GROMACS .gro file of C-alpha atoms in nm:
model
  382
    1MET     CA    1  -3.119  -3.421   2.721
    2GLU     CA    2  -2.786  -3.290   2.581
    3LYS     CA    3  -2.708  -2.924   2.605
    4VAL     CA    4  -2.498  -2.768   2.334
    5TYR     CA    5  -2.438  -2.374   2.263
    6LEU     CA    6  -2.364  -2.303   1.914
    7ASP     CA    7  -2.479  -1.952   1.890
    8ASN     CA    8  -2.119  -1.802   1.987
    9ALA     CA    9  -2.185  -1.548   1.718
   10ALA     CA   10  -2.476  -1.386   1.903
   11THR     CA   11  -2.302  -1.378   2.226
   12THR     CA   12  -2.028  -1.619   2.402
   13GLN     CA   13  -1.979  -1.801   2.760
   14VAL     CA   14  -1.771  -1.555   2.993
   15ARG     CA   15  -1.429  -1.710   3.070
   16GLU     CA   16  -1.407  -1.830   3.442
   17ASN     CA   17  -1.113  -1.568   3.509
   18VAL     CA   18  -1.345  -1.278   3.377
   19ILE     CA   19  -1.602  -1.369   3.627
   20VAL     CA   20  -1.322  -1.374   3.907
   21LYS     CA   21  -1.177  -1.041   3.808
   22MET     CA   22  -1.507  -0.844   3.791
   23GLN     CA   23  -1.616  -1.014   4.132
   24ASP     CA   24  -1.311  -0.854   4.294
   25ALA     CA   25  -1.381  -0.509   4.095
   26LEU     CA   26  -1.714  -0.494   4.218
   27ALA     CA   27  -1.646  -0.579   4.573
   28ASN     CA   28  -1.312  -0.389   4.599
   29PHE     CA   29  -1.308  -0.094   4.367
   30TYR     CA   30  -1.641   0.053   4.388
   31GLY     CA   31  -1.512   0.434   4.364
   32ASN     CA   32  -1.629   0.668   4.113
   33PRO     CA   33  -1.311   0.700   3.858
   34SER     CA   34  -1.388   1.075   3.843
   35SER     CA   35  -1.338   1.110   4.221
   36THR     CA   36  -1.016   1.263   4.351
   37HIS     CA   37  -0.986   1.064   4.659
   38SER     CA   38  -0.810   0.727   4.703
   39TYR     CA   39  -1.110   0.511   4.601
   40GLY     CA   40  -1.185   0.694   4.288
   41ARG     CA   41  -0.805   0.690   4.185
   42SER     CA   42  -0.782   0.328   4.220
   43ALA     CA   43  -1.079   0.281   3.986
   44LYS     CA   44  -0.947   0.542   3.765
   45THR     CA   45  -0.594   0.355   3.743
   46GLY     CA   46  -0.778   0.036   3.673
   47VAL     CA   47  -0.972   0.204   3.360
   48GLU     CA   48  -0.662   0.366   3.209
   49SER     CA   49  -0.445   0.058   3.248
   50ALA     CA   50  -0.747  -0.136   3.052
   51ARG     CA   51  -0.727   0.131   2.773
   52LYS     CA   52  -0.329   0.080   2.759
   53THR     CA   53  -0.330  -0.260   2.734
   54ILE     CA   54  -0.599  -0.280   2.450
   55ALA     CA   55  -0.401   0.000   2.275
   56LYS     CA   56  -0.078  -0.208   2.327
   57TYR     CA   57  -0.212  -0.518   2.143
   58MET     CA   58  -0.382  -0.293   1.845
   59ASN     CA   59  -0.063  -0.097   1.805
   60ALA     CA   60  -0.275   0.209   1.893
   61HIS     CA   61  -0.239   0.521   2.105
   62PRO     CA   62  -0.430   0.466   2.447
   63THR     CA   63  -0.625   0.820   2.366
   64GLU     CA   64  -0.748   0.612   2.071
   65ILE     CA   65  -0.966   0.386   2.266
   66ILE     CA   66  -1.303   0.481   2.378
   67PHE     CA   67  -1.512   0.257   2.598
   68THR     CA   68  -1.882   0.229   2.511
   69SER     CA   69  -2.165  -0.003   2.602
   70GLY     CA   70  -2.096  -0.221   2.331
   71GLY     CA   71  -2.068  -0.242   1.951
   72THR     CA   72  -2.395  -0.104   1.837
   73GLU     CA   73  -2.317   0.246   2.023
   74ALA     CA   74  -1.980   0.247   1.893
   75ASP     CA   75  -2.108   0.235   1.559
   76ASN     CA   76  -2.380   0.491   1.610
   77MET     CA   77  -2.088   0.722   1.771
   78ILE     CA   78  -1.884   0.693   1.492
   79LEU     CA   79  -2.128   0.735   1.206
   80ARG     CA   80  -2.330   1.011   1.352
   81CYS     CA   81  -2.032   1.208   1.477
   82ALA     CA   82  -1.870   1.187   1.117
   83VAL     CA   83  -2.166   1.315   0.968
   84ARG     CA   84  -2.218   1.587   1.228
   85ASP     CA   85  -1.862   1.685   1.291
   86LEU     CA   86  -1.642   1.596   0.980
   87ASN     CA   87  -1.878   1.708   0.699
   88VAL     CA   88  -1.942   1.343   0.568
   89LYS     CA   89  -2.205   1.396   0.292
   90THR     CA   90  -2.197   1.026   0.145
   91ILE     CA   91  -2.181   0.715   0.330
   92ILE     CA   92  -2.083   0.422   0.106
   93THR     CA   93  -2.214   0.061   0.293
   94SER     CA   94  -2.345  -0.275   0.174
   95LYS     CA   95  -2.693  -0.385   0.222
   96ILE     CA   96  -2.545  -0.700   0.446
   97GLU     CA   97  -2.409  -0.491   0.724
   98HIS     CA   98  -2.515  -0.523   1.086
   99HIS     CA   99  -2.835  -0.340   1.152
  100ALA     CA  100  -2.645  -0.117   1.394
  101VAL     CA  101  -2.476   0.020   1.075
  102LEU     CA  102  -2.759  -0.015   0.830
  103HIS     CA  103  -3.042   0.154   1.049
  104THR     CA  104  -2.815   0.423   1.160
  105VAL     CA  105  -2.718   0.541   0.786
  106GLU     CA  106  -3.102   0.511   0.728
  107ASP     CA  107  -3.144   0.767   0.996
  108LEU     CA  108  -2.896   0.971   0.875
  109ALA     CA  109  -3.036   0.996   0.519
  110SER     CA  110  -3.407   1.079   0.681
  111GLU     CA  111  -3.227   1.328   0.956
  112LYS     CA  112  -2.958   1.510   0.786
  113GLY     CA  113  -3.010   1.431   0.416
  114THR     CA  114  -2.675   1.201   0.404
  115ASN     CA  115  -2.629   1.056   0.071
  116ILE     CA  116  -2.632   0.672   0.131
  117LEU     CA  117  -2.478   0.428  -0.151
  118TYR     CA  118  -2.447   0.061  -0.130
  119VAL     CA  119  -2.167  -0.113  -0.305
  120ASN     CA  120  -2.238  -0.413  -0.527
  121LEU     CA  121  -2.240  -0.768  -0.403
  122ASP     CA  122  -2.161  -1.087  -0.591
  123GLU     CA  123  -2.379  -1.393  -0.535
  124LEU     CA  124  -2.175  -1.513  -0.234
  125GLY     CA  125  -2.208  -1.178  -0.060
  126ASN     CA  126  -1.838  -1.029  -0.148
  127PRO     CA  127  -1.836  -0.633  -0.199
  128ASP     CA  128  -1.718  -0.561  -0.561
  129LEU     CA  129  -1.422  -0.325  -0.498
  130GLU     CA  130  -1.411  -0.219  -0.868
  131ASN     CA  131  -1.785  -0.085  -0.800
  132LEU     CA  132  -1.660   0.078  -0.465
  133GLU     CA  133  -1.389   0.254  -0.643
  134VAL     CA  134  -1.645   0.383  -0.907
  135LEU     CA  135  -1.850   0.510  -0.590
  136LEU     CA  136  -1.560   0.663  -0.436
  137GLN     CA  137  -1.484   0.869  -0.759
  138GLN     CA  138  -1.849   0.965  -0.860
  139ASP     CA  139  -1.824   1.310  -0.713
  140ASP     CA  140  -1.623   1.542  -0.463
  141SER     CA  141  -1.861   1.501  -0.159
  142LYS     CA  142  -1.675   1.387   0.188
  143LYS     CA  143  -1.736   1.030   0.196
  144LEU     CA  144  -1.694   0.767   0.457
  145VAL     CA  145  -1.703   0.400   0.385
  146SER     CA  146  -1.851   0.150   0.642
  147LEU     CA  147  -1.780  -0.223   0.568
  148MET     CA  148  -1.771  -0.487   0.823
  149HIS     CA  149  -1.460  -0.695   0.830
  150VAL     CA  150  -1.645  -1.011   0.922
  151ASN     CA  151  -2.012  -1.077   0.840
  152ASN     CA  152  -2.203  -1.192   1.147
  153GLU     CA  153  -2.414  -1.447   0.939
  154ILE     CA  154  -2.251  -1.564   0.671
  155GLY     CA  155  -1.872  -1.521   0.788
  156ASN     CA  156  -1.729  -1.382   0.512
  157LYS     CA  157  -1.404  -1.174   0.539
  158ILE     CA  158  -1.345  -0.880   0.326
  159ASP     CA  159  -1.010  -0.756   0.205
  160ILE     CA  160  -0.992  -0.496   0.500
  161ALA     CA  161  -0.640  -0.378   0.376
  162LYS     CA  162  -0.739  -0.339   0.023
  163VAL     CA  163  -1.059  -0.138   0.120
  164CYS     CA  164  -0.875   0.073   0.341
  165GLU     CA  165  -0.611   0.169   0.080
  166LEU     CA  166  -0.882   0.223  -0.177
  167CYS     CA  167  -1.063   0.485   0.080
  168HIS     CA  168  -0.755   0.656   0.163
  169VAL     CA  169  -0.639   0.700  -0.180
  170ASN     CA  170  -0.974   0.856  -0.296
  171GLY     CA  171  -0.997   1.092   0.024
  172ALA     CA  172  -1.223   0.895   0.197
  173LEU     CA  173  -1.251   0.778   0.570
  174PHE     CA  174  -1.306   0.404   0.638
  175HIS     CA  175  -1.482   0.265   0.942
  176SER     CA  176  -1.528  -0.106   1.007
  177ASP     CA  177  -1.761  -0.301   1.241
  178THR     CA  178  -1.510  -0.544   1.364
  179VAL     CA  179  -1.724  -0.715   1.630
  180GLN     CA  180  -1.720  -1.058   1.492
  181SER     CA  181  -1.318  -1.018   1.467
  182ILE     CA  182  -1.173  -0.849   1.732
  183GLY     CA  183  -1.093  -1.111   2.015
  184HIS     CA  184  -1.067  -1.348   1.699
  185TYR     CA  185  -0.787  -1.171   1.450
  186THR     CA  186  -0.479  -0.946   1.531
  187TRP     CA  187  -0.511  -0.596   1.467
  188ASP     CA  188  -0.248  -0.326   1.403
  189VAL     CA  189  -0.388   0.000   1.318
  190LYS     CA  190  -0.062   0.137   1.193
  191GLU     CA  191  -0.002  -0.147   0.926
  192VAL     CA  192  -0.378  -0.132   0.830
  193PRO     CA  193  -0.445   0.234   0.884
  194VAL     CA  194  -0.831   0.262   0.938
  195ASP     CA  195  -1.003   0.550   1.074
  196PHE     CA  196  -1.246   0.366   1.317
  197LEU     CA  197  -1.316   0.016   1.435
  198THR     CA  198  -1.570  -0.125   1.685
  199ALA     CA  199  -1.581  -0.400   1.929
  200ALA     CA  200  -1.777  -0.571   2.190
  201ALA     CA  201  -1.655  -0.763   2.469
  202HIS     CA  202  -1.933  -1.013   2.486
  203LYS     CA  203  -1.842  -1.182   2.146
  204PHE     CA  204  -1.467  -1.309   2.289
  205HIS     CA  205  -1.607  -1.460   2.625
  206GLY     CA  206  -1.604  -1.120   2.805
  207PRO     CA  207  -1.930  -0.961   2.944
  208LYS     CA  208  -2.202  -0.784   2.789
  209GLY     CA  209  -2.274  -0.417   2.797
  210ILE     CA  210  -1.915  -0.336   2.726
  211GLY     CA  211  -1.707  -0.253   2.409
  212PHE     CA  212  -1.496   0.003   2.272
  213ALA     CA  213  -1.450   0.217   1.968
  214TYR     CA  214  -1.094   0.280   1.802
  215ILE     CA  215  -1.112   0.641   1.698
  216LYS     CA  216  -0.810   0.745   1.511
  217LYS     CA  217  -0.603   1.028   1.669
  218ASN     CA  218  -0.691   1.386   1.576
  219SER     CA  219  -1.009   1.264   1.420
  220GLY     CA  220  -1.241   1.551   1.503
  221LEU     CA  221  -1.518   1.380   1.646
  222LYS     CA  222  -1.669   1.566   1.920
  223PRO     CA  223  -1.872   1.444   2.216
  224PHE     CA  224  -2.145   1.184   2.144
  225ILE     CA  225  -2.303   1.182   2.484
  226SER     CA  226  -2.264   1.525   2.656
  227GLY     CA  227  -2.279   1.561   3.035
  228GLY     CA  228  -1.906   1.499   3.170
  229SER     CA  229  -1.546   1.476   3.033
  230GLN     CA  230  -1.518   1.085   3.052
  231GLU     CA  231  -1.359   0.897   2.788
  232ARG     CA  232  -1.194   1.210   2.634
  233GLY     CA  233  -1.495   1.369   2.619
  234HIS     CA  234  -1.657   1.161   2.370
  235ARG     CA  235  -1.891   0.972   2.614
  236ALA     CA  236  -2.000   1.130   2.927
  237GLY     CA  237  -2.104   0.908   3.243
  238THR     CA  238  -1.937   0.730   3.521
  239GLU     CA  239  -1.766   0.440   3.343
  240SER     CA  240  -1.872   0.076   3.434
  241PHE     CA  241  -1.528   0.003   3.567
  242HIS     CA  242  -1.617  -0.403   3.658
  243ASN     CA  243  -1.737  -0.419   3.272
  244ILE     CA  244  -1.417  -0.260   3.194
  245VAL     CA  245  -1.191  -0.488   3.385
  246GLY     CA  246  -1.422  -0.804   3.218
  247LEU     CA  247  -1.326  -0.651   2.896
  248GLU     CA  248  -0.987  -0.623   2.940
  249THR     CA  249  -0.933  -0.959   3.114
  250ALA     CA  250  -1.132  -1.116   2.806
  251PHE     CA  251  -0.923  -0.941   2.566
  252VAL     CA  252  -0.624  -1.029   2.695
  253GLU     CA  253  -0.676  -1.416   2.720
  254ALA     CA  254  -0.831  -1.398   2.386
  255TYR     CA  255  -0.499  -1.280   2.241
  256ASP     CA  256  -0.258  -1.474   2.464
  257ASN     CA  257  -0.420  -1.794   2.372
  258LEU     CA  258  -0.516  -1.681   2.013
  259ASP     CA  259  -0.303  -1.947   1.792
  260ALA     CA  260  -0.427  -2.254   2.030
  261GLU     CA  261  -0.771  -2.128   2.031
  262THR     CA  262  -0.790  -2.056   1.686
  263ALA     CA  263  -0.662  -2.385   1.582
  264TYR     CA  264  -0.883  -2.570   1.819
  265VAL     CA  265  -1.220  -2.400   1.658
  266THR     CA  266  -1.089  -2.426   1.279
  267GLU     CA  267  -1.080  -2.783   1.351
  268LEU     CA  268  -1.422  -2.799   1.504
  269LYS     CA  269  -1.550  -2.591   1.197
  270SER     CA  270  -1.358  -2.823   0.938
  271TYR     CA  271  -1.506  -3.134   1.117
  272PHE     CA  272  -1.889  -3.004   1.131
  273ILE     CA  273  -1.860  -2.931   0.765
  274ASP     CA  274  -1.733  -3.258   0.686
  275ARG     CA  275  -1.979  -3.407   0.893
  276ILE     CA  276  -2.263  -3.225   0.719
  277LYS     CA  277  -2.143  -3.313   0.357
  278GLU     CA  278  -2.139  -3.675   0.479
  279GLU     CA  279  -2.474  -3.700   0.608
  280ILE     CA  280  -2.679  -3.431   0.434
  281PRO     CA  281  -2.521  -3.413   0.106
  282ALA     CA  282  -2.792  -3.181  -0.020
  283ALA     CA  283  -2.707  -2.930   0.228
  284LYS     CA  284  -2.559  -2.591   0.116
  285PHE     CA  285  -2.319  -2.383   0.272
  286ASN     CA  286  -2.432  -1.992   0.235
  287GLY     CA  287  -2.186  -1.723   0.158
  288HIS     CA  288  -1.835  -1.844   0.196
  289SER     CA  289  -1.930  -2.009   0.544
  290GLY     CA  290  -1.810  -2.339   0.390
  291ASP     CA  291  -1.482  -2.237   0.285
  292LEU     CA  292  -1.213  -2.228   0.576
  293ASP     CA  293  -0.988  -1.960   0.369
  294LYS     CA  294  -1.238  -1.688   0.258
  295SER     CA  295  -1.460  -1.699   0.578
  296THR     CA  296  -1.420  -1.671   0.961
  297PHE     CA  297  -1.325  -1.979   1.142
  298THR     CA  298  -1.605  -1.944   1.407
  299LEU     CA  299  -1.922  -2.001   1.217
  300VAL     CA  300  -2.118  -2.168   0.933
  301ASN     CA  301  -2.449  -2.097   0.763
  302VAL     CA  302  -2.625  -2.413   0.617
  303CYS     CA  303  -2.917  -2.388   0.388
  304LEU     CA  304  -3.108  -2.728   0.438
  305PRO     CA  305  -3.303  -2.944   0.196
  306ILE     CA  306  -3.622  -2.928   0.400
  307ASP     CA  307  -3.970  -2.881   0.251
  308PRO     CA  308  -4.063  -2.489   0.350
  309GLN     CA  309  -4.389  -2.621   0.516
  310LYS     CA  310  -4.161  -2.801   0.794
  311ALA     CA  311  -3.908  -2.521   0.783
  312LEU     CA  312  -4.095  -2.336   1.063
  313MET     CA  313  -4.039  -2.621   1.293
  314LEU     CA  314  -3.656  -2.702   1.266
  315LEU     CA  315  -3.562  -2.454   1.538
  316PHE     CA  316  -3.814  -2.593   1.776
  317HIS     CA  317  -3.699  -2.947   1.698
  318LEU     CA  318  -3.325  -2.831   1.768
  319ASP     CA  319  -3.422  -2.641   2.104
  320MET     CA  320  -3.609  -2.938   2.207
  321LYS     CA  321  -3.281  -3.130   2.146
  322GLY     CA  322  -3.083  -2.889   2.366
  323ILE     CA  323  -2.918  -2.734   2.081
  324ALA     CA  324  -2.902  -2.345   2.067
  325CYS     CA  325  -2.819  -2.184   1.706
  326SER     CA  326  -2.972  -1.916   1.494
  327LYS     CA  327  -3.210  -1.911   1.248
  328GLY     CA  328  -3.092  -1.762   0.912
  329SER     CA  329  -3.358  -1.798   0.677
  330ALA     CA  330  -3.529  -1.515   0.485
  331CYS     CA  331  -3.888  -1.659   0.520
  332GLN     CA  332  -4.119  -1.438   0.692
  333SER     CA  333  -4.333  -1.563   0.965
  334GLY     CA  334  -4.542  -1.298   1.164
  335SER     CA  335  -4.326  -1.030   1.266
  336ASP     CA  336  -4.001  -1.229   1.171
  337LEU     CA  337  -3.859  -1.054   0.854
  338GLY     CA  338  -3.607  -1.318   0.813
  339SER     CA  339  -3.239  -1.232   0.739
  340HIS     CA  340  -3.191  -0.923   0.547
  341VAL     CA  341  -2.811  -1.090   0.456
  342LEU     CA  342  -2.965  -1.406   0.293
  343THR     CA  343  -3.222  -1.198   0.112
  344GLU     CA  344  -2.941  -1.003  -0.092
  345ILE     CA  345  -2.744  -1.319  -0.186
  346LEU     CA  346  -3.007  -1.650  -0.201
  347SER     CA  347  -3.223  -1.726  -0.494
  348ALA     CA  348  -3.598  -1.737  -0.446
  349ASP     CA  349  -3.583  -2.089  -0.419
  350GLU     CA  350  -3.322  -2.131  -0.167
  351LEU     CA  351  -3.517  -1.838   0.044
  352LYS     CA  352  -3.782  -2.102   0.095
  353LYS     CA  353  -3.549  -2.328   0.250
  354PRO     CA  354  -3.430  -2.292   0.615
  355SER     CA  355  -3.116  -2.160   0.667
  356VAL     CA  356  -2.932  -2.190   1.004
  357ARG     CA  357  -2.609  -2.055   1.144
  358PHE     CA  358  -2.395  -2.259   1.387
  359SER     CA  359  -2.095  -2.073   1.557
  360PHE     CA  360  -1.818  -2.241   1.776
  361SER     CA  361  -1.615  -2.182   2.055
  362LYS     CA  362  -1.334  -2.312   2.277
  363TYR     CA  363  -1.594  -2.472   2.476
  364ASN     CA  364  -1.750  -2.690   2.215
  365THR     CA  365  -1.637  -3.030   2.138
  366LYS     CA  366  -1.653  -3.286   1.841
  367GLU     CA  367  -1.905  -3.491   2.035
  368GLU     CA  368  -2.148  -3.207   2.060
  369LEU     CA  369  -2.128  -3.163   1.666
  370ASP     CA  370  -2.186  -3.514   1.620
  371TYR     CA  371  -2.488  -3.478   1.836
  372THR     CA  372  -2.611  -3.190   1.633
  373VAL     CA  373  -2.558  -3.333   1.294
  374GLN     CA  374  -2.744  -3.647   1.381
  375ALA     CA  375  -3.076  -3.408   1.494
  376LEU     CA  376  -3.038  -3.225   1.191
  377LYS     CA  377  -3.047  -3.540   0.983
  378GLU     CA  378  -3.329  -3.700   1.180
  379PHE     CA  379  -3.531  -3.369   1.105
  380VAL     CA  380  -3.438  -3.370   0.740
  381GLU     CA  381  -3.519  -3.753   0.687
  382LYS     CA  382  -3.844  -3.744   0.898
   0.00000   0.00000   0.00000
């Protein structure tokens, strides 16, 4: 049986050099970064070196990079602290954000009485920027906009520079969940002056359990986790040094190889789209995922022409073939509530058919994609 991993939007294979650097950190730099002896100082130097490296690539100041356990914690930190510390009364977001944002704003509405507004979306999942401007101007309350740069299910890219401009012209803060784009797209926080960004290392071939928040200097946010002065006071607790080393290594390798790897993965995506169109012409690409210009180069989301009664067996069929991917169907099965993203943009008839997300990386090959398309074709024609 072939083994084909096409679920890179969920998590990625760790680069070999990342593993080597993390092993060295675990074996030789085990001091607590807060300790004043040589063991602690060595670890502290490593943490601050990683912070400076990431800041340099993003044209940020090192103090603006706060290490977290990943994107979910970073999103929670920013949204909750903005309401608590910055007098944010209204959060504007969309109904196709990651649940790290959606569930957090729902909690803030319940716990703090925060007003939550949802920007209109078109049939392909794009936010209506004219509607966003209306929402920004509808009252004088302090507002924060939270819109992800790259949607994790359908791959749509928003015009982040335009959104940032609209927010600041109207006196609002702007937070973007960039978990699917940091490590895949370059960032310059001076050129696009967002207030807050989030990242997770395991989305760009680093370890799980580590990420960071970009928090603009002098933001006014106070500690999210209390107990110590680590991470400029934002997040108490002993730093996970080996994971920070892994994050730094994966981050540097992602950007040092960005052009070549982007070109390679883009070619894979283009090839996969062409093969699907050839072999399963009735298939439909959800959102902009079939458009190389309007979506990320890392994923496609495909609605397949399969009878709803057979849909539940699709992922089982693919798994038996050794193919790893993610379900994107909004059909309900037991506790499976389906995709909230597809529920917002697909018709009732389309929602009855299975949708699958395939996401690519530097470790995939065209031969793997041929094998996957053939497995899909077999199931559709069965």
